[in-house]
Tab-separated table of C-alpha atoms in Angstrom:
chain	number	residue	atom	x	y	z
A	1	MET	CA	90.406	82.566	6.077
A	2	GLU	CA	89.664	84.633	9.186
A	3	THR	CA	89.698	88.371	8.556
A	4	LEU	CA	91.064	91.002	10.912
A	5	ASN	CA	89.268	94.239	11.625
A	6	SER	CA	91.153	97.529	11.542
A	7	SER	CA	91.730	97.671	15.315
A	8	GLN	CA	93.261	94.162	15.296
A	9	VAL	CA	95.571	95.201	12.465
A	10	VAL	CA	96.814	98.204	14.454
A	11	TYR	CA	97.460	95.984	17.458
A	12	SER	CA	99.237	93.233	15.506
A	13	LYS	CA	101.550	95.720	13.802
A	14	ALA	CA	102.526	97.278	17.127
A	15	CYS	CA	103.248	93.860	18.643
A	16	TYR	CA	105.347	92.916	15.660
A	17	THR	CA	107.578	95.981	15.751
A	18	GLY	CA	107.920	95.640	19.524
A	19	THR	CA	110.062	98.716	20.082
A	20	ARG	CA	107.996	101.720	19.069
A	21	PHE	CA	104.773	103.126	20.520
A	22	ASN	CA	103.501	105.178	17.609
A	23	SER	CA	99.843	104.923	18.582
A	24	GLY	CA	97.827	103.500	21.456
A	25	LEU	CA	94.741	101.300	21.190
A	26	PHE	CA	92.039	101.668	23.845
A	27	SER	CA	90.342	98.443	24.917
A	28	SER	CA	87.634	99.887	27.193
A	29	TYR	CA	85.348	101.329	24.515
A	30	LEU	CA	82.291	99.154	23.970
A	31	PRO	CA	80.681	98.672	20.531
A	32	PHE	CA	77.361	100.484	21.092
A	33	GLY	CA	76.413	100.710	17.427
A	34	HIS	CA	73.888	103.488	16.745
A	35	LEU	CA	73.795	104.275	20.483
A	36	ASN	CA	77.159	105.963	19.986
A	37	TYR	CA	75.276	109.104	18.903
A	38	LEU	CA	73.235	109.023	22.121
A	39	TYR	CA	76.363	108.734	24.264
A	40	PHE	CA	78.036	111.439	22.198
A	41	THR	CA	75.092	113.762	22.928
A	42	ILE	CA	75.186	112.968	26.666
A	43	LEU	CA	78.931	113.588	26.884
A	44	ALA	CA	78.630	116.785	24.843
A	45	MET	CA	75.915	118.053	27.203
A	46	ILE	CA	78.058	117.240	30.257
A	47	TYR	CA	81.064	119.046	28.789
A	48	THR	CA	78.938	122.038	27.773
A	49	SER	CA	77.518	122.217	31.308
A	50	ILE	CA	81.044	122.141	32.752
A	51	VAL	CA	82.264	124.919	30.471
A	52	VAL	CA	79.213	127.138	30.970
A	53	SER	CA	78.958	126.748	34.760
A	54	ASN	CA	82.655	127.254	35.480
A	55	THR	CA	83.011	130.110	32.999
A	56	CYS	CA	79.973	131.908	34.434
A	57	VAL	CA	81.354	131.892	37.976
A	58	ILE	CA	84.804	132.995	36.745
A	59	VAL	CA	83.273	135.903	34.803
A	60	VAL	CA	81.130	136.944	37.784
A	61	ILE	CA	84.163	137.004	40.078
A	62	CYS	CA	86.374	138.834	37.572
A	63	MET	CA	83.770	141.467	36.644
A	64	ASN	CA	82.844	142.469	40.205
A	65	ARG	CA	85.399	144.374	42.239
A	66	SER	CA	83.661	143.420	45.498
A	67	LEU	CA	84.752	139.820	44.854
A	68	HIS	CA	88.415	140.665	44.257
A	69	GLU	CA	89.423	139.060	47.534
A	70	PRO	CA	91.793	136.150	48.270
A	71	MET	CA	88.992	133.619	48.807
A	72	TYR	CA	87.459	134.351	45.394
A	73	LEU	CA	90.850	134.394	43.692
A	74	PHE	CA	91.393	130.844	44.977
A	75	LEU	CA	87.959	129.923	43.648
A	76	CYS	CA	88.873	131.371	40.241
A	77	SER	CA	92.009	129.229	40.211
A	78	LEU	CA	89.910	126.179	41.119
A	79	PHE	CA	87.364	126.800	38.353
A	80	VAL	CA	90.065	127.460	35.737
A	81	ASN	CA	91.601	124.130	36.714
A	82	GLU	CA	88.223	122.402	36.251
A	83	LEU	CA	88.096	123.756	32.697
A	84	TYR	CA	91.685	122.662	32.132
A	85	GLY	CA	91.131	119.099	33.394
A	86	SER	CA	87.811	118.498	31.653
A	87	THR	CA	89.186	119.868	28.353
A	88	ALA	CA	92.005	117.329	28.596
A	89	LEU	CA	89.408	114.562	28.440
A	90	PHE	CA	86.062	115.463	26.858
A	91	PRO	CA	86.979	116.687	23.330
A	92	PHE	CA	89.198	113.615	22.982
A	93	LEU	CA	86.425	111.393	24.388
A	94	LEU	CA	83.829	112.791	21.998
A	95	ILE	CA	86.041	111.949	19.027
A	96	GLN	CA	86.665	108.428	20.311
A	97	VAL	CA	82.958	107.706	20.862
A	98	LEU	CA	82.202	108.328	17.168
A	99	SER	CA	85.315	106.538	15.891
A	100	ASP	CA	85.368	102.946	14.701
A	101	VAL	CA	89.033	102.506	15.670
A	102	HIS	CA	89.897	103.807	19.126
A	103	THR	CA	93.522	104.813	18.717
A	104	VAL	CA	95.583	107.784	19.861
A	105	PRO	CA	98.929	109.118	18.527
A	106	ARG	CA	101.919	108.849	20.852
A	107	SER	CA	102.343	112.628	21.198
A	108	LEU	CA	98.674	113.229	22.022
A	109	CYS	CA	98.690	110.375	24.530
A	110	PHE	CA	101.626	111.851	26.464
A	111	LEU	CA	100.048	115.312	26.300
A	112	GLN	CA	96.853	113.933	27.819
A	113	VAL	CA	98.837	112.184	30.576
A	114	PHE	CA	100.554	115.481	31.397
A	115	CYS	CA	97.300	117.469	31.491
A	116	ILE	CA	95.335	114.959	33.582
A	117	HIS	CA	98.051	114.470	36.184
A	118	THR	CA	98.839	118.159	36.529
A	119	TYR	CA	95.095	118.809	36.875
A	120	GLY	CA	94.932	116.425	39.842
A	121	ASN	CA	97.969	117.956	41.521
A	122	ILE	CA	96.722	121.532	41.023
A	123	GLU	CA	93.322	120.546	42.406
A	124	ILE	CA	94.563	119.082	45.676
A	125	CYS	CA	97.142	121.856	46.207
A	126	ASN	CA	94.502	124.508	45.521
A	127	LEU	CA	92.189	122.870	48.057
A	128	ALA	CA	95.052	122.850	50.583
A	129	VAL	CA	95.650	126.586	50.118
A	130	MET	CA	91.914	127.242	50.423
A	131	SER	CA	91.799	125.347	53.730
A	132	TYR	CA	94.558	127.604	55.073
A	133	ASP	CA	92.598	130.647	53.910
A	134	ARG	CA	89.523	129.417	55.829
A	135	TYR	CA	91.685	128.792	58.906
A	136	VAL	CA	92.985	132.369	58.892
A	137	ALA	CA	89.496	133.804	58.270
A	138	ILE	CA	87.867	131.840	61.129
A	139	CYS	CA	90.664	131.540	63.686
A	140	CYS	CA	92.388	134.901	63.125
A	141	PRO	CA	89.702	137.215	61.721
A	142	LEU	CA	91.370	140.411	62.947
A	143	GLN	CA	94.629	139.460	61.203
A	144	TYR	CA	93.041	138.174	57.992
A	145	ASN	CA	93.559	141.312	55.894
A	146	ARG	CA	97.210	141.452	56.944
A	147	ARG	CA	98.057	137.761	56.608
A	148	MET	CA	96.053	137.007	53.447
A	149	THR	CA	96.497	139.888	51.028
A	150	THR	CA	95.577	139.844	47.353
A	151	LEU	CA	99.245	139.789	46.380
A	152	ARG	CA	99.945	136.859	48.686
A	153	ALA	CA	96.968	134.984	47.257
A	154	LEU	CA	98.284	135.503	43.714
A	155	VAL	CA	101.705	134.237	44.816
A	156	PHE	CA	100.088	131.101	46.301
A	157	ILE	CA	98.171	130.457	43.081
A	158	THR	CA	101.256	130.971	40.892
A	159	VAL	CA	103.349	128.629	43.040
A	160	VAL	CA	100.640	125.929	42.945
A	161	TRP	CA	100.397	125.980	39.131
A	162	LEU	CA	104.142	126.258	38.423
A	163	ASP	CA	105.021	123.588	40.984
A	164	SER	CA	102.483	121.169	39.485
A	165	PHE	CA	103.763	121.666	35.930
A	166	ILE	CA	107.450	121.454	36.825
A	167	LYS	CA	106.988	118.509	39.188
A	168	PHE	CA	105.436	116.294	36.501
A	169	LEU	CA	108.136	117.029	33.924
A	170	ILE	CA	110.385	114.473	35.673
A	171	PRO	CA	108.058	111.427	35.421
A	172	MET	CA	107.126	112.543	31.908
A	173	SER	CA	110.773	112.532	30.836
A	174	LEU	CA	111.225	109.117	32.496
A	175	ASN	CA	108.276	107.759	30.520
A	176	LEU	CA	109.572	109.137	27.236
A	177	ARG	CA	112.816	107.167	27.591
A	178	LEU	CA	110.996	103.836	28.075
A	179	THR	CA	110.863	101.200	25.361
A	180	LEU	CA	107.201	100.262	24.955
A	181	CYS	CA	106.437	96.834	23.493
A	182	GLY	CA	102.650	97.032	23.481
A	183	ASN	CA	100.005	99.567	22.614
A	184	VAL	CA	96.793	98.309	24.267
A	185	ILE	CA	95.635	100.743	26.983
A	186	ASN	CA	92.991	99.326	29.331
A	187	SER	CA	91.171	102.613	29.830
A	188	VAL	CA	89.174	105.268	28.001
A	189	CYS	CA	92.092	107.709	28.098
A	190	CYS	CA	95.859	107.761	28.602
A	191	SER	CA	97.285	107.630	32.123
A	192	ASN	CA	100.804	107.602	33.496
A	193	TYR	CA	100.756	104.114	35.000
A	194	ALA	CA	98.988	102.631	31.951
A	195	ILE	CA	101.940	103.782	29.827
A	196	VAL	CA	104.500	102.402	32.305
A	197	LYS	CA	102.780	98.983	32.254
A	198	LEU	CA	103.410	98.754	28.495
A	199	ALA	CA	107.191	99.028	28.972
A	200	CYS	CA	109.525	96.126	28.285
A	201	SER	CA	112.545	98.042	29.614
A	202	ASP	CA	113.480	98.591	33.255
A	203	THR	CA	110.880	100.697	35.114
A	204	THR	CA	112.526	100.726	38.558
A	205	VAL	CA	113.322	104.439	38.437
A	206	ASN	CA	109.775	105.216	37.243
A	207	ASN	CA	108.233	103.232	40.100
A	208	ILE	CA	110.480	104.785	42.753
A	209	TYR	CA	109.828	108.312	41.576
A	210	GLY	CA	106.130	107.490	41.155
A	211	LEU	CA	105.929	106.547	44.839
A	212	PHE	CA	107.937	109.630	45.817
A	213	GLY	CA	105.776	111.851	43.631
A	214	THR	CA	102.603	110.410	45.154
A	215	VAL	CA	103.852	111.304	48.637
A	216	LEU	CA	104.674	114.838	47.505
A	217	SER	CA	101.385	115.308	45.680
A	218	VAL	CA	99.008	113.726	48.207
A	219	VAL	CA	100.540	113.521	51.662
A	220	LEU	CA	102.107	117.006	51.814
A	221	PRO	CA	98.884	118.900	50.962
A	222	LEU	CA	97.097	116.922	53.674
A	223	PHE	CA	99.157	118.583	56.421
A	224	PRO	CA	97.825	122.138	55.922
A	225	MET	CA	94.287	120.744	55.520
A	226	LEU	CA	94.443	118.670	58.715
A	227	PHE	CA	96.091	121.519	60.628
A	228	SER	CA	93.544	124.048	59.394
A	229	TYR	CA	90.465	122.007	60.250
A	230	LEU	CA	91.771	120.826	63.608
A	231	ARG	CA	92.326	124.472	64.534
A	232	ILE	CA	88.934	125.513	63.147
A	233	PHE	CA	87.082	122.828	65.140
A	234	LYS	CA	89.076	123.677	68.247
A	235	VAL	CA	88.320	127.396	67.998
A	236	SER	CA	84.645	126.721	67.260
A	237	GLY	CA	84.436	124.966	70.613
A	238	SER	CA	81.046	124.168	72.069
A	239	LYS	CA	79.241	127.367	71.084
A	240	GLN	CA	76.476	126.411	68.672
A	241	THR	CA	76.410	129.723	66.783
A	242	ARG	CA	80.155	129.609	66.200
A	243	GLN	CA	79.965	125.982	65.069
A	244	GLN	CA	77.169	126.797	62.621
A	245	LYS	CA	79.130	129.722	61.175
A	246	ALA	CA	82.278	127.597	60.758
A	247	LEU	CA	80.262	124.781	59.180
A	248	SER	CA	78.515	127.085	56.695
A	249	THR	CA	81.861	128.652	55.742
A	250	CYS	CA	83.752	125.377	55.335
A	251	SER	CA	81.037	123.044	54.010
A	252	PRO	CA	81.614	123.770	50.272
A	253	HIS	CA	85.347	123.188	50.681
A	254	LEU	CA	84.851	119.964	52.654
A	255	ALA	CA	82.305	118.672	50.133
A	256	SER	CA	84.668	119.471	47.254
A	257	LEU	CA	87.560	117.775	49.044
A	258	ILE	CA	85.541	114.611	49.757
A	259	ASN	CA	84.247	114.455	46.173
A	260	PHE	CA	87.747	114.887	44.720
A	261	SER	CA	89.192	112.281	47.113
A	262	CYS	CA	86.579	109.725	46.016
A	263	GLY	CA	87.340	110.378	42.337
A	264	ALA	CA	91.114	110.189	42.891
A	265	PHE	CA	90.728	106.967	44.881
A	266	CYS	CA	88.718	105.346	42.065
A	267	GLU	CA	91.334	106.443	39.525
A	268	VAL	CA	94.269	105.082	41.560
A	269	VAL	CA	92.541	101.747	42.234
A	270	GLN	CA	91.723	101.300	38.538
A	271	SER	CA	95.259	102.042	37.395
A	272	ARG	CA	97.076	99.978	40.033
A	273	TYR	CA	94.894	96.885	40.418
A	274	ASP	CA	93.369	94.287	38.133
A	275	MET	CA	89.817	95.390	37.377
A	276	SER	CA	89.014	92.661	34.830
A	277	ASN	CA	86.282	91.228	37.101
A	278	ILE	CA	84.475	94.570	37.167
A	279	PRO	CA	81.934	95.163	34.354
A	280	ASN	CA	83.464	97.284	31.620
A	281	PHE	CA	80.614	99.815	31.684
A	282	LEU	CA	81.161	100.414	35.419
A	283	ARG	CA	84.901	100.884	34.830
A	284	VAL	CA	84.153	103.533	32.203
A	285	ILE	CA	81.827	105.377	34.611
A	286	LEU	CA	84.479	105.313	37.356
A	287	SER	CA	87.082	106.618	34.889
A	288	LEU	CA	84.860	109.562	33.972
A	289	TYR	CA	84.052	110.366	37.606
A	290	PHE	CA	87.470	111.903	38.273
A	291	LEU	CA	87.252	114.451	35.438
A	292	ALA	CA	83.489	114.934	35.172
A	293	CYS	CA	81.923	115.083	38.642
A	294	GLN	CA	84.378	117.517	40.228
A	295	PRO	CA	84.131	120.143	37.425
A	296	LEU	CA	80.318	119.890	37.586
A	297	PHE	CA	80.130	119.748	41.365
A	298	ASN	CA	82.336	122.710	42.334
A	299	PRO	CA	80.612	125.631	40.558
A	300	VAL	CA	77.199	124.413	41.739
A	301	MET	CA	78.354	123.862	45.325
A	302	TYR	CA	80.197	127.174	45.673
A	303	GLY	CA	77.611	129.110	43.681
A	304	LEU	CA	74.798	127.954	45.977
A	305	ASN	CA	76.691	128.428	49.224
A	306	LEU	CA	78.429	131.758	48.638
A	307	ARG	CA	75.806	134.466	49.025
A	308	GLN	CA	77.864	137.092	47.220
A	309	VAL	CA	78.070	134.917	44.095
A	310	CYS	CA	74.394	133.941	44.300
A	311	LYS	CA	73.289	137.579	44.381
A	312	LEU	CA	75.402	138.501	41.363
A	313	THR	CA	74.409	135.479	39.298
């Protein structure tokens, strides 16, 4: 008689009950055998690097009064969000790499969905606010201290975080009401659309709000970014010195925005389209890109380009 391994048992029980999603089973983890310890070490080093680099820049900014300016407050918000997003993935990932059965409880799965999606929304909104800050600094330098005060910067940051948390409560509540008839998640972590695809009840409302939420989360932040950079390039004009100054000021932000956009694009494509023809190892790398490269990239990019931070570090 053919025997079932523990992961097959979990899956067969979930399919039999058909109405409850008590635990999810990830299908993207490959059986690496003893190499699991090597991958665990690599992931642990990446996560440690993320925590150390982001925490160092946050501490430097907080401990030096000369950096208590709107631009650095926005950077602090960005780095705190990198810690938040990476912590939503890496501790969970490290446990899964060493586990023989790659399952996740329902409550933890929904918590991870909430953290990852709010991380993405906070990131793009924070980058939008930072682009407006650069616009005011370059295009209206004499009015900068009046238009971008410390209090106003704190208000912007608070609105970005609260809006992102409150906004995702609606799709989360819509997901919780769904009847899920499967438990196999084709990813290395939980995602909103992966949960919706497991539903055997009507998902029309989820899909409509998902499209609406995507417009709110992606399209709206693009307006201040496009406006800001169009104005910056227009003001820079043809003077080479002014162009070089604008480029040096905006290059870390542009690089961060491009890097985040690439990671978000990979994540959306993987969740929305059939990726079965893509090698599983490549799919895992693309899944990690969204929550690994940006948290590593930002503190290095801003730390190297901002002279005030470089001097103090």
